[in-house]
Amino acid sequence: MPAESDAPPPASRSPWVRRAVALEDRFHRMRERNGRRRGLQPVVIPYSGYGGPGWIRVLCRVVLTRTDARRATPASIRGWRSFVSIPVADSVVTVTIDGREFTMQADRGGVVDADATIDLEPGVRTITLQVEGSEPVTARIFVVDPDARLGIVSDIDDTVMVTALPRPFLAAWNTFVLDEHARRPVPGMAVLLERLTREHEGAPVIYLSTGAWNVAPTLDRFMSRHLYPAGTMLLTDWGPTHDRLFRSGREHKRASLARLAREFPAIRWVLIGDDGQHDEAIYREFAAEHPDNVAGVAIRQLSTPEAVLAGGRSHLDDDDRPRDGIPWVWAPDGAGLAEQLIDVGLLSPVDDGEAGPRG
């Protein structure tokens, strides 16, 4: 079953937060008015979603952009242009699913994250999205088979791709500079994820990150270029919320994992992250609260230079290592993690001739 709808956000007790929210909303409304005067048109940037029996989760973002042939398509907007794109708050998106139409409303940042009640056959499906008479665009939806028993959740930064930058600068780099050619994949990680999806047919793949929705198309191109399995990205947005000045990346990950546990109570997840500060703690909390929903945890160990830039490691010593019966493995790359996942029974050994070098 889909997660229950979130209640309306509570009014903040802090006058500073209320003022920040009002200021941000006023700023975006001014940019939208000016953009429309310049002839910009609303378009939908589609994101991959997922679903289960009787429901799907639709993800997209509505922004203003030029729609003439000389301009880049919204999906190809990259770097600082993705940051300065103008979100269309509260816009109404028409979603066509298997011949049926649904209307969904975007949030303050132009992001649509909503469930539709509909039965679709398991596997990859396509839906159509349109706003204010714009050209329709399509989005991929992976409908999870009710018989599926294993899924994959993976962090992105320092887990599937590496940037040699201090963590405080990472968000700015992602937003203003990021191009899929400017990042390098973690060795062996694409092979590891591909092997997990191949061995566990029908496993949903979720890329869970604290990155902003602005860079989703660029991240998607990076994943495709380096042969990572297709999956749903669960990102977040920046700026003030109704109860705090800045969004919490850790809370975003906690809430996303808890939602997956509610949506897919029969699925056990392989949780993949790195030891740069928070992933181990978040996964340990989730495993303690939902032990039946965790098949194993794989942590990529950062190199010494990477750990310095990331602000250190989580430093789990032997006394802190989880002893909950859930297998935990640590290694500096995908090949090392794969070897240990074989040892704990989450992967099968393969002949050297079958596993060529990839990723």
XYZ file of C-alpha atoms in Angstrom:
359
model
C 0.000 0.000 0.000
C 1.213 3.565 -0.626
C 2.327 5.647 2.287
C -0.345 7.677 3.973
C -0.586 11.268 2.800
C 1.427 13.624 4.888
C -0.547 15.982 7.053
C -0.402 19.705 6.241
C 2.845 21.153 7.543
C 2.479 22.700 10.976
C 2.943 26.405 11.344
C 6.421 27.176 12.588
C 6.829 28.633 16.034
C 9.821 30.617 14.857
C 9.059 34.013 13.329
C 12.399 33.808 11.476
C 11.330 30.627 9.719
C 7.930 32.069 8.818
C 9.586 35.148 7.385
C 12.094 33.063 5.421
C 9.312 30.937 3.905
C 7.275 34.014 2.977
C 10.339 35.712 1.490
C 11.253 32.681 -0.607
C 7.674 32.306 -1.876
C 7.490 36.003 -2.754
C 10.840 35.791 -4.577
C 9.715 32.805 -6.679
C 6.380 34.468 -7.528
C 8.241 37.568 -8.716
C 10.584 35.440 -10.856
C 7.635 33.554 -12.316
C 5.814 36.784 -13.254
C 8.943 38.208 -14.883
C 9.626 34.941 -16.687
C 6.152 34.755 -18.150
C 6.467 38.354 -19.349
C 9.638 37.304 -21.192
C 7.756 34.516 -22.926
C 8.938 31.595 -20.824
C 6.551 28.647 -20.730
C 5.952 26.011 -18.062
C 7.314 22.549 -18.829
C 7.432 19.292 -16.894
C 10.771 17.692 -16.047
C 9.905 14.010 -15.516
C 11.560 11.775 -12.929
C 11.382 8.006 -12.640
C 8.810 6.749 -10.150
C 7.762 3.429 -8.697
C 4.644 1.658 -7.523
C 3.015 -1.492 -6.278
C -0.295 -3.311 -6.550
C -3.023 -0.690 -6.900
C -0.860 2.458 -6.795
C 2.118 4.332 -8.235
C 4.237 7.228 -6.996
C 4.581 10.063 -9.541
C 7.598 12.393 -9.402
C 8.280 15.436 -11.569
C 9.069 19.159 -11.411
C 7.500 22.108 -13.212
C 9.741 24.992 -14.295
C 9.590 27.913 -16.705
C 11.878 27.768 -19.730
C 12.052 28.705 -23.386
C 10.433 26.079 -25.565
C 11.727 27.036 -29.016
C 13.940 24.631 -30.950
C 17.103 26.666 -30.362
C 17.003 26.060 -26.626
C 18.036 22.963 -24.728
C 15.306 20.647 -23.579
C 14.514 20.793 -19.859
C 16.087 17.386 -19.308
C 19.419 18.670 -20.628
C 19.590 21.743 -18.402
C 22.761 21.378 -16.346
C 25.114 23.181 -14.002
C 24.125 26.612 -12.710
C 21.230 26.798 -15.206
C 19.456 24.044 -13.328
C 19.694 26.116 -10.163
C 18.346 29.323 -11.667
C 15.467 27.606 -13.468
C 12.206 29.128 -12.261
C 9.932 26.711 -10.364
C 6.191 27.048 -10.896
C 4.636 26.727 -7.464
C 1.224 25.069 -7.061
C 0.973 24.270 -10.769
C -1.473 21.554 -11.813
C -0.038 18.640 -13.780
C -2.224 16.319 -15.835
C -0.937 12.757 -15.576
C -2.155 10.117 -18.042
C -1.744 6.555 -16.823
C -2.987 3.635 -18.891
C -5.605 5.833 -20.559
C -6.814 7.447 -17.318
C -6.180 11.071 -16.374
C -5.185 12.295 -12.931
C -4.493 15.845 -11.780
C -1.693 16.502 -9.297
C -0.516 19.745 -7.735
C 3.086 20.832 -7.369
C 4.474 22.130 -4.085
C 6.174 25.457 -3.362
C 9.259 24.362 -5.297
C 7.361 23.121 -8.348
C 7.869 19.468 -7.345
C 5.088 16.915 -7.723
C 5.395 13.919 -5.409
C 2.015 12.224 -5.314
C 0.375 8.806 -5.422
C -2.174 7.678 -7.995
C -4.560 4.836 -7.269
C -4.401 2.525 -10.280
C -3.579 -1.117 -11.014
C -0.689 -1.668 -13.428
C 1.098 -4.837 -14.386
C 4.475 -5.323 -12.695
C 7.535 -4.146 -14.574
C 8.560 -0.947 -16.342
C 5.604 1.205 -17.393
C 5.342 4.651 -19.008
C 3.119 7.551 -17.995
C 2.552 10.933 -19.645
C 2.733 14.313 -17.927
C 1.572 17.712 -19.155
C 1.063 21.198 -17.707
C -0.808 24.240 -19.046
C -0.938 22.983 -22.606
C 2.772 22.156 -22.769
C 4.088 19.334 -24.881
C 3.517 16.028 -23.090
C 6.548 14.232 -21.663
C 6.918 10.646 -20.522
C 8.211 9.216 -17.265
C 9.359 5.735 -16.334
C 7.493 3.921 -13.570
C 8.754 0.665 -12.102
C 5.827 -1.329 -10.706
C 7.146 -3.772 -8.139
C 5.929 -7.345 -8.413
C 4.045 -8.395 -5.253
C 6.247 -11.502 -5.171
C 9.470 -9.429 -5.000
C 11.302 -9.958 -1.737
C 14.484 -7.908 -2.123
C 15.193 -4.299 -3.032
C 18.226 -2.011 -3.230
C 18.689 1.411 -1.665
C 21.921 3.236 -2.501
C 23.377 6.580 -1.534
C 24.924 8.572 -4.402
C 27.730 10.929 -3.327
C 30.880 8.995 -2.341
C 28.979 5.727 -2.792
C 28.370 5.430 -6.519
C 30.383 8.475 -7.618
C 33.292 10.430 -6.179
C 33.973 14.139 -6.038
C 37.246 15.246 -4.474
C 35.679 18.200 -2.689
C 35.004 19.086 0.929
C 31.469 18.209 1.970
C 30.553 21.851 2.718
C 31.258 22.660 -0.949
C 29.555 19.578 -2.361
C 26.058 21.038 -2.603
C 27.336 24.153 -4.363
C 29.394 22.021 -6.779
C 26.392 19.820 -7.542
C 24.229 22.823 -8.260
C 26.449 25.282 -10.058
C 29.071 23.150 -11.801
C 27.996 19.535 -12.005
C 28.292 17.822 -15.362
C 28.183 14.064 -15.664
C 31.693 14.159 -17.171
C 33.053 15.981 -14.099
C 32.446 13.087 -11.728
C 34.012 9.645 -11.626
C 32.270 6.438 -10.607
C 33.362 4.397 -7.619
C 35.242 1.396 -9.078
C 33.143 -1.735 -9.277
C 29.972 -0.212 -7.852
C 27.990 -0.307 -11.108
C 28.902 -3.990 -11.479
C 27.806 -4.684 -7.908
C 24.398 -3.063 -8.367
C 23.904 -4.723 -11.750
C 24.702 -8.133 -10.256
C 22.248 -7.585 -7.415
C 19.449 -6.658 -9.831
C 20.289 -9.551 -12.153
C 20.309 -12.146 -9.390
C 17.209 -10.767 -7.691
C 14.925 -10.295 -10.666
C 12.294 -7.631 -10.138
C 14.193 -5.903 -7.317
C 13.358 -2.179 -7.115
C 16.354 0.179 -7.150
C 16.199 3.417 -5.159
C 18.946 6.047 -5.238
C 18.527 8.003 -1.994
C 20.441 11.259 -1.763
C 20.368 14.632 -0.053
C 20.976 16.303 -3.427
C 18.513 18.821 -4.827
C 15.905 17.963 -7.453
C 17.555 20.546 -9.718
C 20.354 18.134 -10.579
C 18.264 14.984 -11.076
C 18.607 15.008 -14.908
C 22.395 15.334 -14.637
C 22.624 12.533 -12.092
C 20.429 10.386 -14.316
C 22.781 10.932 -17.252
C 25.754 10.025 -15.053
C 24.068 6.773 -13.979
C 23.237 5.870 -17.567
C 26.705 6.752 -18.869
C 28.385 4.507 -16.309
C 25.920 1.625 -16.681
C 24.220 1.814 -13.306
C 20.841 0.063 -13.157
C 17.879 2.330 -13.825
C 16.028 3.310 -10.680
C 14.093 5.988 -8.841
C 15.975 8.924 -7.363
C 14.622 10.314 -4.115
C 16.142 13.759 -3.741
C 15.138 16.812 -1.746
C 14.906 20.567 -2.100
C 16.749 23.450 -0.537
C 15.573 26.463 1.377
C 13.288 26.947 4.368
C 10.451 24.640 5.287
C 7.474 25.411 7.490
C 9.323 24.294 10.612
C 13.018 25.005 9.985
C 15.321 27.342 8.067
C 17.150 24.538 6.254
C 16.012 21.090 5.230
C 17.618 18.174 7.040
C 19.332 15.696 4.742
C 19.430 13.077 7.496
C 15.711 13.464 8.151
C 15.021 13.168 4.413
C 16.822 9.812 4.360
C 15.142 8.577 7.536
C 11.671 9.514 6.286
C 12.290 7.981 2.851
C 13.427 4.666 4.336
C 10.459 4.562 6.706
C 8.113 5.223 3.802
C 9.619 2.387 1.768
C 9.097 0.054 4.725
C 5.412 1.046 4.868
C 4.906 0.786 1.121
C 6.667 -2.579 0.726
C 6.353 -4.455 4.031
C 7.367 -7.778 2.431
C 10.602 -6.455 0.880
C 13.996 -6.694 2.583
C 16.394 -3.977 1.453
C 20.122 -4.082 0.778
C 21.254 -0.684 2.071
C 24.382 0.719 0.401
C 26.240 3.809 1.602
C 29.625 5.113 2.727
C 31.366 5.706 6.034
C 31.610 9.472 5.619
C 29.644 10.547 8.682
C 25.941 9.617 8.509
C 24.956 6.606 6.383
C 25.991 3.996 8.942
C 24.043 5.698 11.725
C 20.931 6.145 9.582
C 21.007 2.542 8.385
C 21.612 1.263 11.903
C 18.569 3.186 13.177
C 16.435 1.853 10.331
C 17.614 -1.723 10.923
C 16.790 -1.423 14.625
C 13.286 -0.109 13.895
C 12.553 -2.351 10.885
C 14.703 -5.488 11.243
C 12.402 -7.490 8.961
C 12.949 -4.968 6.157
C 16.762 -5.139 5.995
C 18.565 -7.933 4.133
C 22.030 -6.472 4.656
C 24.092 -3.286 4.787
C 27.093 -2.576 2.530
C 29.314 0.352 3.451
C 31.955 1.745 1.112
C 35.040 2.797 3.071
C 36.395 6.154 1.937
C 40.080 6.551 1.171
C 42.080 8.728 3.545
C 41.960 11.819 1.253
C 38.225 11.303 0.676
C 37.613 10.934 4.411
C 39.497 14.164 5.110
C 37.376 16.024 2.572
C 34.204 14.418 3.899
C 34.996 15.604 7.411
C 36.054 12.219 8.762
C 34.645 8.729 9.064
C 31.975 7.402 11.360
C 34.594 5.325 13.241
C 32.590 2.296 14.274
C 34.854 0.187 16.449
C 34.254 -3.443 17.370
C 32.075 -2.522 20.349
C 29.826 -0.404 18.144
C 29.441 -2.909 15.295
C 25.821 -4.015 14.916
C 24.975 -7.400 16.397
C 21.369 -7.681 15.285
C 21.734 -10.691 12.978
C 21.695 -8.462 9.882
C 24.904 -8.821 7.849
C 27.064 -5.713 7.553
C 30.011 -5.543 5.154
C 32.711 -2.902 4.592
C 35.090 -2.450 1.632
C 36.661 0.437 -0.340
C 35.032 -0.451 -3.679
C 32.293 -2.439 -5.347
C 34.447 -5.507 -5.968
C 35.338 -5.797 -2.294
C 31.720 -5.350 -1.242
C 30.630 -7.989 -3.776
C 33.074 -10.527 -2.331
C 31.695 -10.000 1.151
C 28.079 -10.075 -0.018
C 28.881 -13.478 -1.533
C 30.163 -14.579 1.881
C 26.878 -13.580 3.577
C 24.696 -15.131 0.859
C 23.304 -12.006 -0.830
C 25.260 -12.655 -4.038
C 26.277 -15.829 -5.824
C 29.835 -16.450 -6.991
C 30.434 -15.921 -10.705
C 33.055 -17.307 -13.025
C 35.793 -14.850 -13.969
C 34.728 -15.098 -17.593
C 31.191 -14.004 -16.788
C 32.053 -10.798 -14.936
C 33.930 -8.540 -17.306
C 35.252 -5.173 -16.131
C 32.537 -2.518 -16.033
C 31.806 0.678 -14.125
